[in-house]
Amino acid sequence: MPSPHDVLVRRPFEGLPAERDIVAMRQLVPAATLASATDAEHGGVPVLLATVLPMAWPAVRRSDGSIVLGLQASVPGGDLSRAFGQAIVQALAAEPGTPVTQVTLTEDSPRLQDVLDLSVDEPIRLHETFDFWIDPEAERTPEVEASLAQANESIMPTRAIAGLPHAYWVDAGAKEHLRWVLDAAEETVIDAVARLHARRESGVGEGTRYVGSFRADGLSVPVWDLPSGFGAEGVEREAVALRERFDAALAATEPLTALERRARGGIVARQVTLR
């Protein structure tokens, strides 16, 4: 009989104020942090949610007693929220200055929704380096510096888009992309894109192209290809108009036209699921 921990939770971070930020940090953003804290029951300890930690550790208990959680770590079970909640519990029990190298689920493992103070709603912070890895009270040895430099070289330039919350521009080298984390129902998002695509209004601006969307931790993430040199500035020039078009399309309730249904068929064929 399968363990209850193996049951897949398709939208694990639902109910957290920072759900869309957490999904972006797990799936889109190479280097970012988000300040939080445990609730009173778990001591009100500062927690820094991070994209990734050295050695892909799930968590670290810093020398000052605070916790850093690595959201891109590989963790067990079908409920990511429970696995990361357990990582925090293990970090709370660890000696200051030590990492949690492996998450061990138990029958009492709590979810992030049960561990974090849900009244804390801080903004996500993007970084150009992984310097947030460094424990302020720890020694920066040559080995640490070398590991940090190597990791920094892997970071693709990424920027949050002003005027388009939870949307990110990335320079992937050969291409530039815009990816936008939405919390509307997946079928509603697909219908909205189909309505815009049928009117040739699904692009961000001149030379851009909507290329499909994927599901990430239960949320829909539309993706656009951008011409080289378009830049985050180019997206921000179009952000208000794009958001207005999308909001109107998301709010539409009338049945899709024949042209919109054909557009929808092509969109569905390009869907990808990330877990």
CSV table of C-alpha atoms in Angstrom, one decimal:
chain,number,residue,atom,x,y,z
A,1,MET,CA,0.0,0.0,0.0
A,2,PRO,CA,1.5,3.4,-1.0
A,3,SER,CA,2.4,5.8,1.7
A,4,PRO,CA,0.1,8.8,2.2
A,5,HIS,CA,3.2,11.0,1.6
A,6,ASP,CA,3.4,9.7,-2.0
A,7,VAL,CA,0.0,11.1,-3.0
A,8,LEU,CA,0.6,13.9,-5.5
A,9,VAL,CA,-0.6,17.4,-4.5
A,10,ARG,CA,-0.8,19.3,-7.8
A,11,ARG,CA,-1.0,22.8,-6.2
A,12,PRO,CA,1.2,22.4,-3.1
A,13,PHE,CA,1.7,26.0,-2.2
A,14,GLU,CA,-1.9,27.1,-2.4
A,15,GLY,CA,-2.9,29.3,0.5
A,16,LEU,CA,0.6,30.8,1.0
A,17,PRO,CA,0.6,34.6,0.4
A,18,ALA,CA,3.8,34.2,-1.7
A,19,GLU,CA,2.5,31.2,-3.8
A,20,ARG,CA,3.3,32.7,-7.2
A,21,ASP,CA,6.7,33.9,-6.0
A,22,ILE,CA,7.5,30.4,-4.6
A,23,VAL,CA,6.6,28.8,-8.0
A,24,ALA,CA,8.7,31.4,-9.8
A,25,MET,CA,11.7,30.7,-7.5
A,26,ARG,CA,11.3,26.9,-8.1
A,27,GLN,CA,10.8,27.1,-11.8
A,28,LEU,CA,11.9,30.4,-13.4
A,29,VAL,CA,14.3,32.5,-11.4
A,30,PRO,CA,17.9,31.4,-11.0
A,31,ALA,CA,18.9,33.4,-7.9
A,32,ALA,CA,16.3,35.0,-5.6
A,33,THR,CA,15.3,35.2,-2.0
A,34,LEU,CA,12.1,35.9,-0.1
A,35,ALA,CA,12.0,36.8,3.6
A,36,SER,CA,9.6,34.9,5.9
A,37,ALA,CA,9.5,33.5,9.4
A,38,THR,CA,8.1,30.5,11.3
A,39,ASP,CA,4.9,31.1,13.2
A,40,ALA,CA,4.7,31.5,17.0
A,41,GLU,CA,4.2,27.8,17.5
A,42,HIS,CA,7.6,27.2,15.8
A,43,GLY,CA,9.4,30.0,17.6
A,44,GLY,CA,9.1,32.9,15.2
A,45,VAL,CA,12.5,32.1,13.6
A,46,PRO,CA,13.5,34.1,10.6
A,47,VAL,CA,13.4,32.0,7.4
A,48,LEU,CA,14.9,33.0,4.1
A,49,LEU,CA,13.3,31.2,1.2
A,50,ALA,CA,15.9,30.9,-1.6
A,51,THR,CA,16.0,29.4,-5.1
A,52,VAL,CA,19.0,27.1,-4.5
A,53,LEU,CA,21.6,26.4,-1.9
A,54,PRO,CA,25.1,24.9,-2.2
A,55,MET,CA,25.1,21.2,-2.9
A,56,ALA,CA,21.3,21.6,-3.6
A,57,TRP,CA,20.7,21.3,0.2
A,58,PRO,CA,17.1,21.6,1.2
A,59,ALA,CA,17.9,23.9,4.1
A,60,VAL,CA,20.6,25.4,6.3
A,61,ARG,CA,20.6,26.5,9.9
A,62,ARG,CA,22.8,29.6,10.0
A,63,SER,CA,25.1,30.5,12.8
A,64,ASP,CA,22.7,33.1,14.1
A,65,GLY,CA,19.9,30.4,14.3
A,66,SER,CA,18.0,31.6,11.2
A,67,ILE,CA,17.0,29.2,8.4
A,68,VAL,CA,17.6,29.3,4.7
A,69,LEU,CA,15.3,27.0,2.6
A,70,GLY,CA,16.4,25.9,-0.8
A,71,LEU,CA,13.3,25.6,-3.0
A,72,GLN,CA,15.0,23.9,-5.9
A,73,ALA,CA,16.2,21.0,-3.8
A,74,SER,CA,15.1,17.5,-4.7
A,75,VAL,CA,12.8,16.4,-1.9
A,76,PRO,CA,10.7,13.2,-1.2
A,77,GLY,CA,7.0,12.6,-1.4
A,78,GLY,CA,4.2,13.9,-3.5
A,79,ASP,CA,3.5,17.1,-1.5
A,80,LEU,CA,6.3,19.7,-1.9
A,81,SER,CA,4.8,21.8,0.8
A,82,ARG,CA,5.0,19.0,3.3
A,83,ALA,CA,8.6,18.2,2.3
A,84,PHE,CA,9.8,21.8,2.7
A,85,GLY,CA,7.8,22.1,5.9
A,86,GLN,CA,9.7,19.1,7.2
A,87,ALA,CA,13.0,20.6,6.0
A,88,ILE,CA,12.3,23.6,8.2
A,89,VAL,CA,11.5,21.4,11.2
A,90,GLN,CA,14.8,19.5,10.7
A,91,ALA,CA,16.6,22.8,10.4
A,92,LEU,CA,15.1,24.0,13.7
A,93,ALA,CA,16.4,20.9,15.4
A,94,ALA,CA,19.9,21.2,13.8
A,95,GLU,CA,22.9,22.8,15.4
A,96,PRO,CA,23.5,26.4,14.2
A,97,GLY,CA,25.9,26.4,11.3
A,98,THR,CA,24.9,23.1,9.8
A,99,PRO,CA,22.9,22.1,6.7
A,100,VAL,CA,20.0,19.8,6.3
A,101,THR,CA,21.3,17.4,3.6
A,102,GLN,CA,18.3,15.2,3.3
A,103,VAL,CA,14.6,15.5,4.2
A,104,THR,CA,13.1,12.6,6.1
A,105,LEU,CA,9.3,12.6,6.1
A,106,THR,CA,7.3,11.4,9.1
A,107,GLU,CA,3.7,11.0,9.9
A,108,ASP,CA,3.8,14.3,11.7
A,109,SER,CA,5.6,16.3,9.0
A,110,PRO,CA,3.9,19.7,8.7
A,111,ARG,CA,3.3,21.7,5.5
A,112,LEU,CA,4.7,25.1,4.9
A,113,GLN,CA,1.2,26.5,5.5
A,114,ASP,CA,1.4,25.0,9.0
A,115,VAL,CA,5.0,26.2,9.8
A,116,LEU,CA,5.3,29.7,8.3
A,117,ASP,CA,3.8,32.9,9.6
A,118,LEU,CA,1.2,33.6,6.9
A,119,SER,CA,0.9,37.2,7.9
A,120,VAL,CA,4.4,37.9,6.5
A,121,ASP,CA,4.2,39.0,2.9
A,122,GLU,CA,7.5,40.4,1.8
A,123,PRO,CA,8.5,41.1,-1.8
A,124,ILE,CA,10.7,38.7,-3.8
A,125,ARG,CA,14.3,39.9,-4.2
A,126,LEU,CA,16.3,38.9,-7.4
A,127,HIS,CA,20.1,38.6,-7.2
A,128,GLU,CA,22.9,38.7,-9.7
A,129,THR,CA,25.0,36.4,-7.6
A,130,PHE,CA,24.7,33.7,-5.0
A,131,ASP,CA,26.3,35.8,-2.3
A,132,PHE,CA,23.2,35.1,-0.2
A,133,TRP,CA,24.7,31.6,0.3
A,134,ILE,CA,27.3,33.1,2.6
A,135,ASP,CA,26.7,32.9,6.3
A,136,PRO,CA,27.7,36.4,7.6
A,137,GLU,CA,29.4,34.8,10.6
A,138,ALA,CA,31.2,32.1,8.6
A,139,GLU,CA,34.7,32.3,7.1
A,140,ARG,CA,34.9,32.8,3.4
A,141,THR,CA,37.6,30.3,2.5
A,142,PRO,CA,39.3,30.0,-1.0
A,143,GLU,CA,37.2,26.8,-1.5
A,144,VAL,CA,34.0,28.7,-0.8
A,145,GLU,CA,35.0,31.6,-3.0
A,146,ALA,CA,35.8,29.2,-5.9
A,147,SER,CA,32.4,27.3,-5.5
A,148,LEU,CA,30.6,30.7,-5.4
A,149,ALA,CA,32.3,32.0,-8.5
A,150,GLN,CA,31.5,28.8,-10.4
A,151,ALA,CA,27.8,29.0,-9.4
A,152,ASN,CA,27.6,32.7,-10.3
A,153,GLU,CA,28.7,31.9,-13.9
A,154,SER,CA,25.6,29.8,-14.4
A,155,ILE,CA,23.1,32.6,-13.7
A,156,MET,CA,21.2,33.7,-16.7
A,157,PRO,CA,20.3,37.5,-16.6
A,158,THR,CA,16.7,37.7,-15.2
A,159,ARG,CA,14.5,40.6,-14.3
A,160,ALA,CA,11.1,41.1,-12.7
A,161,ILE,CA,8.9,43.2,-14.9
A,162,ALA,CA,7.5,46.5,-13.5
A,163,GLY,CA,3.8,46.7,-14.2
A,164,LEU,CA,3.4,42.9,-14.7
A,165,PRO,CA,3.4,41.2,-11.3
A,166,HIS,CA,5.0,37.8,-11.2
A,167,ALA,CA,6.4,38.1,-14.7
A,168,TYR,CA,10.1,37.6,-15.6
A,169,TRP,CA,12.3,38.5,-18.5
A,170,VAL,CA,15.3,36.2,-19.1
A,171,ASP,CA,18.2,36.3,-21.5
A,172,ALA,CA,18.7,32.7,-22.3
A,173,GLY,CA,21.6,33.4,-24.7
A,174,ALA,CA,20.2,32.4,-28.1
A,175,LYS,CA,16.8,33.8,-27.2
A,176,GLU,CA,15.0,36.2,-24.7
A,177,HIS,CA,11.8,35.1,-23.1
A,178,LEU,CA,9.0,36.5,-21.0
A,179,ARG,CA,7.4,34.1,-18.5
A,180,TRP,CA,4.4,35.1,-16.4
A,181,VAL,CA,3.1,33.1,-13.4
A,182,LEU,CA,-0.7,33.3,-13.2
A,183,ASP,CA,-3.1,32.1,-10.5
A,184,ALA,CA,-6.2,31.9,-12.7
A,185,ALA,CA,-7.6,28.4,-13.4
A,186,GLU,CA,-5.7,26.7,-16.2
A,187,GLU,CA,-8.7,26.3,-18.5
A,188,THR,CA,-9.5,30.0,-18.1
A,189,VAL,CA,-5.9,31.0,-19.0
A,190,ILE,CA,-5.9,28.8,-22.1
A,191,ASP,CA,-9.3,30.3,-23.2
A,192,ALA,CA,-7.9,33.8,-22.6
A,193,VAL,CA,-4.8,33.2,-24.7
A,194,ALA,CA,-7.0,31.6,-27.5
A,195,ARG,CA,-9.2,34.7,-27.6
A,196,LEU,CA,-6.1,37.0,-27.9
A,197,HIS,CA,-4.4,34.7,-30.4
A,198,ALA,CA,-7.4,34.6,-32.7
A,199,ARG,CA,-7.2,38.4,-32.8
A,200,ARG,CA,-3.5,38.4,-33.3
A,201,GLU,CA,-3.1,40.2,-29.9
A,202,SER,CA,-1.4,37.4,-28.0
A,203,GLY,CA,2.1,38.9,-28.5
A,204,VAL,CA,3.9,41.3,-26.1
A,205,GLY,CA,4.8,43.8,-28.9
A,206,GLU,CA,6.3,44.0,-32.3
A,207,GLY,CA,8.4,41.0,-33.2
A,208,THR,CA,7.4,38.9,-30.2
A,209,ARG,CA,5.5,35.6,-30.2
A,210,TYR,CA,3.4,33.7,-27.8
A,211,VAL,CA,4.9,30.1,-27.9
A,212,GLY,CA,2.8,28.2,-25.4
A,213,SER,CA,2.5,27.7,-21.7
A,214,PHE,CA,3.3,25.1,-19.0
A,215,ARG,CA,1.9,24.1,-15.7
A,216,ALA,CA,4.2,24.5,-12.7
A,217,ASP,CA,3.3,23.4,-9.2
A,218,GLY,CA,-0.4,23.8,-10.2
A,219,LEU,CA,-0.1,27.3,-11.8
A,220,SER,CA,-0.1,28.3,-15.4
A,221,VAL,CA,2.9,30.0,-16.9
A,222,PRO,CA,2.5,31.5,-20.4
A,223,VAL,CA,5.7,32.0,-22.3
A,224,TRP,CA,6.7,34.5,-25.1
A,225,ASP,CA,9.8,34.5,-27.3
A,226,LEU,CA,11.3,38.0,-27.7
A,227,PRO,CA,13.6,39.2,-30.4
A,228,SER,CA,17.3,39.7,-29.4
A,229,GLY,CA,17.7,43.1,-27.8
A,230,PHE,CA,14.1,43.5,-26.9
A,231,GLY,CA,15.1,43.5,-23.3
A,232,ALA,CA,13.2,43.9,-20.0
A,233,GLU,CA,12.7,47.5,-21.0
A,234,GLY,CA,10.9,46.5,-24.1
A,235,VAL,CA,8.6,44.3,-22.1
A,236,GLU,CA,7.9,47.0,-19.5
A,237,ARG,CA,6.9,49.4,-22.3
A,238,GLU,CA,4.2,47.0,-23.3
A,239,ALA,CA,3.4,45.7,-19.8
A,240,VAL,CA,0.3,47.8,-19.1
A,241,ALA,CA,-1.3,47.1,-22.4
A,242,LEU,CA,-0.6,43.4,-22.2
A,243,ARG,CA,-2.0,43.2,-18.7
A,244,GLU,CA,-5.2,45.0,-19.8
A,245,ARG,CA,-5.7,42.7,-22.8
A,246,PHE,CA,-5.1,39.6,-20.6
A,247,ASP,CA,-7.4,40.8,-17.8
A,248,ALA,CA,-10.2,41.4,-20.3
A,249,ALA,CA,-9.7,38.1,-21.9
A,250,LEU,CA,-9.6,36.3,-18.6
A,251,ALA,CA,-12.9,37.9,-17.6
A,252,ALA,CA,-14.7,37.0,-20.8
A,253,THR,CA,-17.4,34.4,-20.4
A,254,GLU,CA,-19.0,34.1,-23.8
A,255,PRO,CA,-18.4,30.9,-25.8
A,256,LEU,CA,-15.3,30.7,-28.0
A,257,THR,CA,-15.8,31.4,-31.6
A,258,ALA,CA,-14.8,28.8,-34.3
A,259,LEU,CA,-11.5,30.7,-34.9
A,260,GLU,CA,-10.8,30.9,-31.1
A,261,ARG,CA,-11.5,27.2,-30.8
A,262,ARG,CA,-8.9,26.4,-33.5
A,263,ALA,CA,-6.4,28.6,-31.7
A,264,ARG,CA,-7.1,26.9,-28.5
A,265,GLY,CA,-6.5,23.5,-30.0
A,266,GLY,CA,-3.0,24.6,-31.0
A,267,ILE,CA,-2.3,26.0,-27.6
A,268,VAL,CA,-3.3,22.8,-25.8
A,269,ALA,CA,-1.0,20.8,-28.0
A,270,ARG,CA,1.9,22.8,-26.8
A,271,GLN,CA,1.2,22.5,-23.1
A,272,VAL,CA,3.9,21.0,-20.8
A,273,THR,CA,3.6,20.0,-17.2
A,274,LEU,CA,6.4,20.6,-14.7
A,275,ARG,CA,6.3,19.0,-11.3
